mmCIF file of C-alpha atoms in Angstrom:
data_model
loop_
_atom_site.group_PDB
_atom_site.id
_atom_site.type_symbol
_atom_site.label_atom_id
_atom_site.label_comp_id
_atom_site.label_asym_id
_atom_site.label_seq_id
_atom_site.Cartn_x
_atom_site.Cartn_y
_atom_site.Cartn_z
ATOM 1 C CA MET W 1 -28.986 113.943 240.819
ATOM 2 C CA VAL W 2 -29.003 110.561 239.131
ATOM 3 C CA THR W 3 -29.609 107.320 240.092
ATOM 4 C CA LEU W 4 -28.913 103.820 239.156
ATOM 5 C CA ARG W 5 -31.942 102.088 238.115
ATOM 6 C CA THR W 6 -30.649 98.207 238.757
ATOM 7 C CA PRO W 7 -32.926 95.045 240.195
ATOM 8 C CA SER W 8 -29.427 94.700 242.247
ATOM 9 C CA PRO W 9 -29.815 95.682 246.341
ATOM 10 C CA ILE W 10 -26.624 98.599 245.240
ATOM 11 C CA ALA W 11 -27.552 102.331 246.442
ATOM 12 C CA PRO W 12 -27.711 104.869 244.115
ATOM 13 C CA VAL W 13 -24.691 107.108 242.871
ATOM 14 C CA LYS W 14 -24.094 110.258 242.331
ATOM 15 C CA PRO W 15 -22.240 111.900 239.262
ATOM 16 C CA PHE W 16 -18.783 111.708 239.477
ATOM 17 C CA ILE W 17 -18.908 115.903 238.476
ATOM 18 C CA LYS W 18 -22.243 117.988 239.442
ATOM 19 C CA GLY W 19 -23.910 119.069 236.549
ATOM 20 C CA PHE W 20 -22.836 115.774 234.792
ATOM 21 C CA THR W 21 -26.283 113.985 233.201
ATOM 22 C CA GLY W 22 -26.714 110.961 232.385
ATOM 23 C CA GLU W 23 -26.162 107.304 234.606
ATOM 24 C CA PHE W 24 -24.034 104.837 235.426
ATOM 25 C CA SER W 25 -23.277 101.886 236.094
ATOM 26 C CA GLY W 26 -20.729 98.880 237.223
ATOM 27 C CA LEU W 27 -19.647 99.317 240.744
ATOM 28 C CA GLU W 28 -16.468 96.936 240.731
ATOM 29 C CA ARG W 29 -13.770 99.611 240.751
ATOM 30 C CA GLY W 30 -15.866 103.050 241.387
ATOM 31 C CA CYS W 31 -17.626 104.371 238.605
ATOM 32 C CA GLN W 32 -17.137 102.309 235.816
ATOM 33 C CA GLY W 33 -20.561 102.752 233.309
ATOM 34 C CA PHE W 34 -21.679 105.446 231.633
ATOM 35 C CA GLU W 35 -24.721 106.014 229.294
ATOM 36 C CA GLY W 36 -26.056 109.110 227.843
ATOM 37 C CA SER W 37 -29.137 107.843 227.601
ATOM 38 C CA ARG W 38 -32.091 107.721 229.858
ATOM 39 C CA ARG W 39 -33.134 104.093 230.335
ATOM 40 C CA GLU W 40 -33.580 100.925 232.565
ATOM 41 C CA VAL W 41 -29.824 99.179 233.412
ATOM 42 C CA ARG W 42 -29.539 95.261 233.398
ATOM 43 C CA PRO W 43 -27.188 93.139 234.125
ATOM 44 C CA ILE W 44 -25.087 91.299 232.318
ATOM 45 C CA SER W 45 -25.048 88.046 231.477
ATOM 46 C CA ALA W 46 -22.766 85.571 231.214
ATOM 47 C CA ARG W 47 -23.062 85.475 227.504
ATOM 48 C CA GLY W 48 -22.515 88.957 228.154
ATOM 49 C CA GLY W 49 -25.484 90.205 226.579
ATOM 50 C CA GLN W 50 -27.862 91.662 228.822
ATOM 51 C CA ALA W 51 -30.412 89.220 231.398
ATOM 52 C CA GLY W 52 -33.873 89.858 231.628
ATOM 53 C CA PRO W 53 -36.682 90.148 234.381
ATOM 54 C CA GLU W 54 -35.722 86.895 234.923
ATOM 55 C CA ALA W 55 -32.307 86.876 235.828
ATOM 56 C CA SER W 56 -30.740 84.289 239.041
ATOM 57 C CA PRO W 57 -28.953 86.714 241.677
ATOM 58 C CA ALA W 58 -25.597 85.174 240.366
ATOM 59 C CA ASP W 59 -26.478 87.172 237.531
ATOM 60 C CA THR W 60 -26.821 90.273 239.243
ATOM 61 C CA SER W 61 -22.861 90.124 241.395
ATOM 62 C CA ALA W 62 -21.808 93.114 238.439
ATOM 63 C CA VAL W 63 -23.637 95.932 236.415
ATOM 64 C CA GLY W 64 -24.392 96.745 233.530
ATOM 65 C CA VAL W 65 -23.128 98.620 230.698
ATOM 66 C CA ALA W 66 -23.877 99.758 227.165
ATOM 67 C CA THR W 67 -22.145 96.930 225.946
ATOM 68 C CA ALA W 68 -19.364 93.957 227.376
ATOM 69 C CA GLN W 69 -16.552 95.255 225.817
ATOM 70 C CA ALA W 70 -17.022 98.956 227.728
ATOM 71 C CA GLN W 71 -17.066 96.446 231.533
ATOM 72 C CA ALA W 72 -14.178 94.624 230.234
ATOM 73 C CA ALA W 73 -12.052 98.186 230.538
ATOM 74 C CA GLY W 74 -13.589 99.330 233.799
ATOM 75 C CA ARG W 75 -14.804 102.754 232.013
ATOM 76 C CA PRO W 76 -17.286 104.358 231.613
ATOM 77 C CA VAL W 77 -18.897 105.041 228.696
ATOM 78 C CA GLY W 78 -20.574 108.228 226.473
ATOM 79 C CA THR W 79 -19.291 111.615 225.712
ATOM 80 C CA LEU W 80 -18.099 113.995 229.311
ATOM 81 C CA PRO W 81 -18.392 117.767 228.178
ATOM 82 C CA ILE W 82 -14.993 119.715 227.837
ATOM 83 C CA PHE W 83 -15.146 121.519 230.595
ATOM 84 C CA GLN W 84 -15.695 118.719 232.890
ATOM 85 C CA ILE W 85 -12.816 116.971 231.304
ATOM 86 C CA PHE W 86 -11.146 120.417 232.505
ATOM 87 C CA GLN W 87 -11.821 120.122 236.009
ATOM 88 C CA LEU W 88 -10.310 117.121 235.777
ATOM 89 C CA SER W 89 -7.102 118.185 234.436
ATOM 90 C CA ILE W 90 -7.016 121.769 236.825
ATOM 91 C CA TYR W 91 -4.591 120.467 239.830
ATOM 92 C CA TRP W 92 -1.489 119.557 237.393
ATOM 93 C CA PHE W 93 -1.801 123.294 236.882
ATOM 94 C CA GLY W 94 -0.917 124.007 241.032
ATOM 95 C CA ILE W 95 1.268 120.634 241.057
ATOM 96 C CA ASN W 96 3.294 122.098 238.088
ATOM 97 C CA ALA W 97 3.252 125.663 239.105
ATOM 98 C CA ILE W 98 5.176 124.520 242.717
ATOM 99 C CA TRP W 99 7.969 122.336 240.689
ATOM 100 C CA GLY W 100 7.908 124.998 237.878
ATOM 101 C CA GLY W 101 9.393 127.493 240.062
ATOM 102 C CA LEU W 102 11.096 125.812 242.439
ATOM 103 C CA ASN W 103 12.984 123.445 239.505
ATOM 104 C CA ASN W 104 13.021 125.878 237.769
ATOM 105 C CA VAL W 105 14.198 129.255 239.115
ATOM 106 C CA ILE W 106 14.520 129.283 242.614
ATOM 107 C CA LEU W 107 16.603 125.905 243.398
ATOM 108 C CA GLN W 108 18.640 127.228 241.185
ATOM 109 C CA ARG W 109 19.024 130.693 242.144
ATOM 110 C CA ARG W 110 19.340 129.456 246.150
ATOM 111 C CA MET W 111 22.403 126.844 246.103
ATOM 112 C CA ASP W 112 24.357 130.307 245.530
ATOM 113 C CA ASP W 113 23.939 131.300 248.362
ATOM 114 C CA LEU W 114 23.272 127.792 250.182
ATOM 115 C CA VAL W 115 26.723 126.347 248.969
ATOM 116 C CA GLY W 116 28.256 128.607 247.245
ATOM 117 C CA LYS W 117 28.815 129.721 242.823
ATOM 118 C CA ALA W 118 31.283 126.512 243.005
ATOM 119 C CA ASN W 119 29.462 123.475 244.424
ATOM 120 C CA ALA W 120 25.588 125.375 243.154
ATOM 121 C CA GLY W 121 25.827 122.245 240.922
ATOM 122 C CA THR W 122 27.110 119.836 243.314
ATOM 123 C CA GLY W 123 24.399 120.488 246.069
ATOM 124 C CA LEU W 124 21.239 120.662 243.336
ATOM 125 C CA ALA W 125 22.075 117.390 241.688
ATOM 126 C CA LEU W 126 22.088 115.452 245.235
ATOM 127 C CA LEU W 127 18.658 117.586 245.903
ATOM 128 C CA THR W 128 17.534 116.810 242.715
ATOM 129 C CA LEU W 129 18.474 112.834 243.171
ATOM 130 C CA LEU W 130 16.835 112.390 246.943
ATOM 131 C CA GLY W 131 13.649 114.129 245.188
ATOM 132 C CA ALA W 132 13.672 112.280 242.499
ATOM 133 C CA ILE W 133 14.157 108.548 244.756
ATOM 134 C CA VAL W 134 11.165 109.479 246.999
ATOM 135 C CA ALA W 135 8.414 111.068 244.582
ATOM 136 C CA ILE W 136 9.064 107.068 242.476
ATOM 137 C CA LEU W 137 8.703 104.601 245.853
ATOM 138 C CA VAL W 138 5.382 107.563 247.378
ATOM 139 C CA GLN W 139 3.224 108.170 244.264
ATOM 140 C CA PRO W 140 2.159 104.401 242.640
ATOM 141 C CA THR W 141 2.751 102.810 246.582
ATOM 142 C CA ILE W 142 0.139 105.694 247.682
ATOM 143 C CA GLY W 143 -2.295 105.832 244.336
ATOM 144 C CA THR W 144 -2.042 102.247 245.110
ATOM 145 C CA ILE W 145 -3.264 102.358 248.212
ATOM 146 C CA SER W 146 -6.408 104.396 247.266
ATOM 147 C CA ASP W 147 -7.914 102.566 245.151
ATOM 148 C CA TYR W 148 -8.828 100.457 247.786
ATOM 149 C CA THR W 149 -9.705 103.564 249.766
ATOM 150 C CA ILE W 150 -13.757 103.786 250.673
ATOM 151 C CA THR W 151 -14.503 106.756 252.332
ATOM 152 C CA ARG W 152 -17.616 109.117 252.716
ATOM 153 C CA TRP W 153 -15.838 112.058 249.728
ATOM 154 C CA GLY W 154 -14.526 109.053 247.936
ATOM 155 C CA ARG W 155 -10.953 107.110 247.304
ATOM 156 C CA ARG W 156 -8.974 109.984 246.344
ATOM 157 C CA LYS W 157 -10.141 113.301 247.374
ATOM 158 C CA PRO W 158 -8.523 112.852 250.846
ATOM 159 C CA TYR W 159 -5.446 112.181 249.845
ATOM 160 C CA ILE W 160 -5.782 115.331 247.864
ATOM 161 C CA VAL W 161 -6.795 117.254 250.334
ATOM 162 C CA ILE W 162 -3.708 116.275 252.452
ATOM 163 C CA GLY W 163 -1.885 116.427 249.968
ATOM 164 C CA ALA W 164 -2.221 120.371 249.424
ATOM 165 C CA VAL W 165 -2.534 121.915 252.484
ATOM 166 C CA LEU W 166 1.037 119.527 253.832
ATOM 167 C CA ASP W 167 2.817 120.617 250.699
ATOM 168 C CA VAL W 168 2.029 125.138 251.440
ATOM 169 C CA VAL W 169 3.757 123.540 255.171
ATOM 170 C CA PHE W 170 6.634 122.481 253.773
ATOM 171 C CA LEU W 171 6.990 125.359 251.115
ATOM 172 C CA ALA W 172 6.675 127.951 253.881
ATOM 173 C CA GLY W 173 9.776 125.510 255.721
ATOM 174 C CA VAL W 174 11.991 125.930 252.610
ATOM 175 C CA ALA W 175 11.490 129.430 252.009
ATOM 176 C CA THR W 176 12.290 130.283 255.835
ATOM 177 C CA SER W 177 15.623 128.071 255.765
ATOM 178 C CA ASN W 178 18.770 128.628 255.448
ATOM 179 C CA THR W 179 21.496 126.409 255.166
ATOM 180 C CA TYR W 180 21.853 123.942 253.156
ATOM 181 C CA VAL W 181 20.756 120.755 254.705
ATOM 182 C CA SER W 182 17.521 122.425 256.615
ATOM 183 C CA VAL W 183 16.153 122.517 252.369
ATOM 184 C CA VAL W 184 16.953 119.423 251.359
ATOM 185 C CA ALA W 185 15.541 118.373 254.094
ATOM 186 C CA PHE W 186 12.074 119.888 253.514
ATOM 187 C CA ILE W 187 11.655 119.229 249.311
ATOM 188 C CA VAL W 188 11.952 115.586 250.813
ATOM 189 C CA LEU W 189 8.752 116.299 252.828
ATOM 190 C CA LEU W 190 6.978 118.261 250.542
ATOM 191 C CA GLN W 191 8.167 115.366 247.672
ATOM 192 C CA ILE W 192 6.220 113.020 249.824
ATOM 193 C CA SER W 193 2.999 115.225 250.044
ATOM 194 C CA SER W 194 2.813 116.260 246.185
ATOM 195 C CA ASN W 195 3.006 112.811 245.390
ATOM 196 C CA PHE W 196 0.672 111.856 247.671
ATOM 197 C CA ALA W 197 -1.833 113.791 246.579
ATOM 198 C CA GLN W 198 -0.298 112.559 242.388
ATOM 199 C CA GLY W 199 -0.819 109.117 242.827
ATOM 200 C CA PRO W 200 -4.610 109.286 243.576
ATOM 201 C CA PHE W 201 -5.352 111.941 241.510
ATOM 202 C CA GLN W 202 -3.706 110.460 237.982
ATOM 203 C CA GLY W 203 -6.328 107.526 238.802
ATOM 204 C CA TYR W 204 -9.185 110.238 237.978
ATOM 205 C CA VAL W 205 -8.077 109.824 234.128
ATOM 206 C CA PRO W 206 -9.552 105.683 234.636
ATOM 207 C CA ASP W 207 -11.595 106.054 236.336
ATOM 208 C CA LEU W 208 -13.664 108.725 234.787
ATOM 209 C CA VAL W 209 -12.896 109.658 231.417
ATOM 210 C CA PRO W 210 -14.288 107.222 228.285
ATOM 211 C CA ALA W 211 -11.608 105.790 226.353
ATOM 212 C CA PRO W 212 -13.369 107.355 223.010
ATOM 213 C CA GLN W 213 -11.845 110.361 225.248
ATOM 214 C CA VAL W 214 -8.213 110.011 226.594
ATOM 215 C CA GLY W 215 -6.496 111.427 224.201
ATOM 216 C CA LEU W 216 -8.686 114.549 224.636
ATOM 217 C CA ALA W 217 -8.241 114.362 228.710
ATOM 218 C CA SER W 218 -4.352 113.533 227.826
ATOM 219 C CA GLY W 219 -4.202 116.645 225.582
ATOM 220 C CA LEU W 220 -5.770 119.169 228.590
ATOM 221 C CA MET W 221 -2.863 117.142 231.077
ATOM 222 C CA GLY W 222 -0.820 119.447 228.621
ATOM 223 C CA VAL W 223 -1.655 121.865 228.381
ATOM 224 C CA MET W 224 -2.795 122.821 232.310
ATOM 225 C CA ILE W 225 1.144 121.339 233.287
ATOM 226 C CA VAL W 226 2.718 124.067 230.527
ATOM 227 C CA LEU W 227 0.283 126.727 231.768
ATOM 228 C CA GLY W 228 1.515 125.831 235.051
ATOM 229 C CA ARG W 229 5.486 126.262 234.151
ATOM 230 C CA ILE W 230 4.763 129.555 233.184
ATOM 231 C CA GLY W 231 2.827 129.820 236.101
ATOM 232 C CA GLY W 232 4.902 129.227 238.942
ATOM 233 C CA VAL W 233 8.193 131.185 236.916
ATOM 234 C CA ALA W 234 6.089 133.666 236.939
ATOM 235 C CA ILE W 235 5.684 133.737 240.663
ATOM 236 C CA ALA W 236 8.824 132.824 241.638
ATOM 237 C CA SER W 237 10.127 135.275 239.367
ATOM 238 C CA ILE W 238 9.648 137.708 241.443
ATOM 239 C CA GLY W 239 11.981 136.642 244.599
ATOM 240 C CA LEU W 240 14.858 137.839 241.413
ATOM 241 C CA PHE W 241 13.201 141.217 241.314
ATOM 242 C CA THR W 242 12.742 141.268 245.344
ATOM 243 C CA GLY W 243 15.409 139.502 246.208
ATOM 244 C CA ASP W 244 14.185 137.572 248.554
ATOM 245 C CA PHE W 245 12.254 134.603 247.834
ATOM 246 C CA VAL W 246 10.020 133.680 250.998
ATOM 247 C CA ALA W 247 6.995 135.391 249.736
ATOM 248 C CA ALA W 248 7.307 133.587 246.339
ATOM 249 C CA THR W 249 7.783 130.515 247.442
ATOM 250 C CA ILE W 250 4.859 130.113 249.730
ATOM 251 C CA GLY W 251 3.022 132.203 247.058
ATOM 252 C CA LEU W 252 3.366 128.553 245.300
ATOM 253 C CA GLY W 253 1.778 126.538 247.443
ATOM 254 C CA LEU W 254 -0.925 128.255 247.745
ATOM 255 C CA LEU W 255 -1.864 128.437 244.143
ATOM 256 C CA GLU W 256 -1.805 124.949 243.927
ATOM 257 C CA LEU W 257 -3.675 124.690 247.582
ATOM 258 C CA ALA W 258 -7.004 126.868 245.383
ATOM 259 C CA THR W 259 -6.287 124.217 243.106
ATOM 260 C CA ALA W 260 -6.917 121.214 245.208
ATOM 261 C CA ILE W 261 -9.548 123.515 246.751
ATOM 262 C CA VAL W 262 -11.365 123.523 243.040
ATOM 263 C CA THR W 263 -10.660 120.347 242.211
ATOM 264 C CA VAL W 264 -12.194 118.670 245.320
ATOM 265 C CA VAL W 265 -15.647 120.665 245.411
ATOM 266 C CA THR W 266 -16.551 119.867 241.053
ATOM 267 C CA VAL W 267 -15.398 116.142 240.891
ATOM 268 C CA ASP W 268 -17.895 113.757 242.319
ATOM 269 C CA GLU W 269 -16.004 110.526 241.771
ATOM 270 C CA GLY W 270 -18.248 108.045 243.478
ATOM 271 C CA ARG W 271 -17.916 106.688 247.572
ATOM 272 C CA SER W 272 -17.005 102.462 246.389
ATOM 273 C CA GLY W 273 -14.797 100.573 245.719
ATOM 274 C CA PRO W 274 -12.935 97.109 245.107
ATOM 275 C CA SER W 275 -12.782 95.038 247.899
ATOM 276 C CA ARG W 276 -8.901 94.352 249.544
ATOM 277 C CA GLU W 277 -10.499 90.123 249.781
ATOM 278 C CA GLY W 278 -9.209 89.755 253.488
ATOM 279 C CA ARG W 279 -5.560 91.947 252.797
ATOM 280 C CA SER W 280 -4.359 94.643 254.937
ATOM 281 C CA TRP W 281 -3.116 98.354 254.353
ATOM 282 C CA LEU W 282 0.926 96.966 254.067
ATOM 283 C CA GLN W 283 -0.674 93.629 251.533
ATOM 284 C CA VAL W 284 -2.289 96.798 249.514
ATOM 285 C CA ALA W 285 0.923 98.623 249.578
ATOM 286 C CA THR W 286 3.345 96.913 248.889
ATOM 287 C CA SER W 287 1.733 95.185 245.785
ATOM 288 C CA ALA W 288 2.640 98.365 243.940
ATOM 289 C CA TRP W 289 5.735 96.782 243.309
ATOM 290 C CA GLY W 290 4.626 93.340 242.114
ATOM 291 C CA PHE W 291 6.856 92.114 239.202
ATOM 292 C CA ASP W 292 3.698 91.231 237.504
ATOM 293 C CA ILE W 293 3.666 94.521 236.164
ATOM 294 C CA LEU W 294 6.565 92.969 233.690
ATOM 295 C CA LYS W 295 4.129 91.489 232.144
ATOM 296 C CA GLU W 296 2.539 94.110 230.701
ATOM 297 C CA ARG W 297 5.607 94.474 227.510
ATOM 298 C CA SER W 298 3.662 97.097 226.123
ATOM 299 C CA PHE W 299 3.210 99.526 229.581
ATOM 300 C CA VAL W 300 6.966 98.780 229.843
ATOM 301 C CA TRP W 301 7.632 100.074 226.609
ATOM 302 C CA LEU W 302 5.484 103.299 227.603
ATOM 303 C CA LEU W 303 7.649 103.625 230.820
ATOM 304 C CA GLY W 304 10.785 103.426 228.606
ATOM 305 C CA SER W 305 10.236 105.874 226.311
ATOM 306 C CA ARG W 306 8.584 108.478 228.530
ATOM 307 C CA LEU W 307 11.458 108.819 230.559
ATOM 308 C CA PHE W 308 13.296 109.481 227.620
ATOM 309 C CA VAL W 309 11.678 111.936 226.482
ATOM 310 C CA LEU W 310 11.098 113.875 230.079
ATOM 311 C CA MET W 311 15.173 113.193 231.125
ATOM 312 C CA ALA W 312 15.341 115.236 227.699
ATOM 313 C CA THR W 313 13.142 118.134 227.788
ATOM 314 C CA VAL W 314 13.515 118.248 231.638
ATOM 315 C CA THR W 315 17.180 118.476 231.568
ATOM 316 C CA LEU W 316 16.716 122.176 229.596
ATOM 317 C CA THR W 317 14.099 123.594 231.356
ATOM 318 C CA ASP W 318 15.431 122.328 235.191
ATOM 319 C CA LEU W 319 18.845 123.959 234.114
ATOM 320 C CA ILE W 320 18.116 127.051 232.369
ATOM 321 C CA PHE W 321 19.385 129.103 235.099
ATOM 322 C CA PHE W 322 22.356 128.295 235.296
ATOM 323 C CA TYR W 323 22.943 128.342 232.091
ATOM 324 C CA MET W 324 21.692 132.101 231.791
ATOM 325 C CA SER W 325 23.912 133.256 234.937
ATOM 326 C CA ARG W 326 27.207 130.781 234.617
ATOM 327 C CA SER W 327 27.359 130.792 230.200
ATOM 328 C CA ILE W 328 25.836 133.846 229.153
ATOM 329 C CA GLY W 329 26.465 135.996 232.418
ATOM 330 C CA LEU W 330 23.059 137.606 233.488
ATOM 331 C CA GLY W 331 22.286 139.249 235.701
ATOM 332 C CA ASP W 332 19.037 138.010 238.442
ATOM 333 C CA ALA W 333 16.809 140.958 236.958
ATOM 334 C CA GLU W 334 18.143 140.023 233.652
ATOM 335 C CA ILE W 335 17.031 136.723 233.678
ATOM 336 C CA GLY W 336 14.085 136.909 235.204
ATOM 337 C CA ILE W 337 12.705 138.819 232.202
ATOM 338 C CA TRP W 338 14.733 136.075 229.746
ATOM 339 C CA ILE W 339 13.362 132.902 231.182
ATOM 340 C CA ASN W 340 9.838 133.538 231.610
ATOM 341 C CA VAL W 341 10.393 135.198 228.007
ATOM 342 C CA ALA W 342 11.783 131.464 227.016
ATOM 343 C CA THR W 343 9.454 129.563 229.464
ATOM 344 C CA ALA W 344 5.883 131.285 227.292
ATOM 345 C CA LEU W 345 7.929 130.576 224.331
ATOM 346 C CA ILE W 346 8.455 126.814 224.712
ATOM 347 C CA ALA W 347 5.221 126.681 226.783
ATOM 348 C CA VAL W 348 2.974 128.481 223.550
ATOM 349 C CA THR W 349 4.731 126.390 221.213
ATOM 350 C CA THR W 350 3.871 122.753 222.713
ATOM 351 C CA ALA W 351 0.063 123.561 223.957
ATOM 352 C CA LEU W 352 -0.455 124.613 219.874
ATOM 353 C CA THR W 353 0.478 121.382 219.285
ATOM 354 C CA THR W 354 0.074 118.687 222.286
ATOM 355 C CA PHE W 355 -4.810 119.864 222.473
ATOM 356 C CA PRO W 356 -4.733 118.434 218.557
ATOM 357 C CA ALA W 357 -2.264 115.875 218.933
ATOM 358 C CA ALA W 358 -4.211 114.444 221.265
ATOM 359 C CA ARG W 359 -7.813 115.094 219.308
ATOM 360 C CA LEU W 360 -5.771 113.712 216.016
ATOM 361 C CA SER W 361 -4.677 109.881 218.560
ATOM 362 C CA ASP W 362 -8.525 109.499 219.458
ATOM 363 C CA ARG W 363 -9.361 109.083 215.922
ATOM 364 C CA LEU W 364 -5.928 107.791 214.320
ATOM 365 C CA GLY W 365 -4.119 106.433 217.453
ATOM 366 C CA ARG W 366 -1.454 106.910 220.016
ATOM 367 C CA LYS W 367 0.811 104.659 218.026
ATOM 368 C CA THR W 368 0.731 105.932 214.643
ATOM 369 C CA LEU W 369 0.732 110.009 216.191
ATOM 370 C CA ALA W 370 3.652 109.253 218.156
ATOM 371 C CA LEU W 371 5.621 107.514 215.419
ATOM 372 C CA SER W 372 4.925 110.700 213.112
ATOM 373 C CA GLY W 373 6.061 113.094 215.592
ATOM 374 C CA CYS W 374 9.278 110.712 216.176
ATOM 375 C CA SER W 375 9.677 110.991 211.848
ATOM 376 C CA GLY W 376 9.428 114.912 212.288
ATOM 377 C CA SER W 377 12.064 115.577 214.894
ATOM 378 C CA ARG W 378 14.425 112.874 212.888
ATOM 379 C CA SER W 379 14.510 115.070 209.975
ATOM 380 C CA LEU W 380 14.734 118.695 212.046
ATOM 381 C CA ARG W 381 17.849 117.276 214.287
ATOM 382 C CA THR W 382 18.946 116.384 210.422
ATOM 383 C CA SER W 383 18.608 119.602 208.877
ATOM 384 C CA SER W 384 19.623 121.463 212.065
ATOM 385 C CA SER W 385 23.182 118.566 212.077
ATOM 386 C CA ARG W 386 24.040 120.451 208.252
ATOM 387 C CA SER W 387 22.822 123.711 208.558
ATOM 388 C CA CYS W 388 25.422 123.767 211.837
ATOM 389 C CA SER W 389 27.866 122.324 209.851
ATOM 390 C CA TRP W 390 27.499 124.537 207.208
ATOM 391 C CA CYS W 391 27.706 127.187 209.858
ATOM 392 C CA ARG W 392 31.291 125.861 211.511
ATOM 393 C CA SER W 393 32.205 125.595 208.021
ATOM 394 C CA ALA W 394 31.644 129.079 207.209
ATOM 395 C CA SER W 395 33.720 130.388 210.539
ATOM 396 C CA ARG W 396 36.258 128.945 209.949
ATOM 397 C CA ARG W 397 36.536 130.147 206.255
ATOM 398 C CA ALA W 398 35.854 133.736 207.675
ATOM 399 C CA ARG W 399 38.421 133.217 210.679
ATOM 400 C CA SER W 400 41.553 131.799 207.438
ATOM 401 C CA TRP W 401 40.463 135.329 205.558
ATOM 402 C CA ARG W 402 40.847 136.888 208.602
ATOM 403 C CA TRP W 403 44.389 135.977 208.793
ATOM 404 C CA THR W 404 45.322 136.083 205.693
ATOM 405 C CA GLY W 405 44.225 139.342 205.156
ATOM 406 C CA LEU W 406 41.348 139.084 203.265
#
């Protein structure tokens, strides 16, 4: 047990991950500070240094951390072992297994049976649009509410548990529904429950990961996302071979529930949070939609850039079944093989670049690495366009030779 030693009357705080060694300090936003060495923690003085034992009660309103900068940043200081950051990322595997299996295989295949091949594209587009709207509304709202939730489990865990259990229930509904309207209804409910868990879960990195390791945590998150999509597509492909998606769909939910249990059991996030300052829960929920976020220009640009990056990749991966079925003319069994091959190739190349890039970003900076990646992508695009132009020219010459008898 690691305890907080401070002159202020604050109860001891457990380490946020079991097996974690070191000291925690700062309770204004849960566990705000971590010190790798065991030494006395003293209150921060008004000038940013550590106050002596004679500090007044006003000086002890905040608990000291290693530096004033660490306290201002609201993050722990020190270093987390990679395995403990892995524990914080494992739930991403289960979440993306669900949506990888549903979006890449199950929903695309079932559209043919529910609305017919002629209307499958329209049906999938409407389903995706409704799900996206629900996700946009639910995730930030519940995430904000969880910031102020105080329970014996912590701030985030109750939402993760409730969301994961409901995910299994609604996936069973998707699996057993035989009409388009009922499938849409259960997918909307699944989006609510899934984002009910995701919003609070995404608070773990800013809550618990030291600033120098944010890139590493993001890299592990990316790897878990990729591996989750592989696992989800593999499970969903069972339905392509058997012709029955009930077991595969429910299996996705059970896998996600297992990763949620691992997260709840291994992560100890603390039990305190910021005060609501007299606001009602409705006021807390609506605060997620304040226009003050527009003042954070860098954050707005980040969201915009992520929109365009994810829009391109998701469009490719989430329509791969339609492409293999309509454009190439493959049957279900053949698609079951090749969709796993394609997903695995994409995933392996992504994983091989994501983790090293995340580690480098901790040393070189995020913007430097992002701009380097964009420059490389543009170079590949230019060379690819030239290659395609050469191929088209060669093809025209070949057809010309054939028609002229050469």
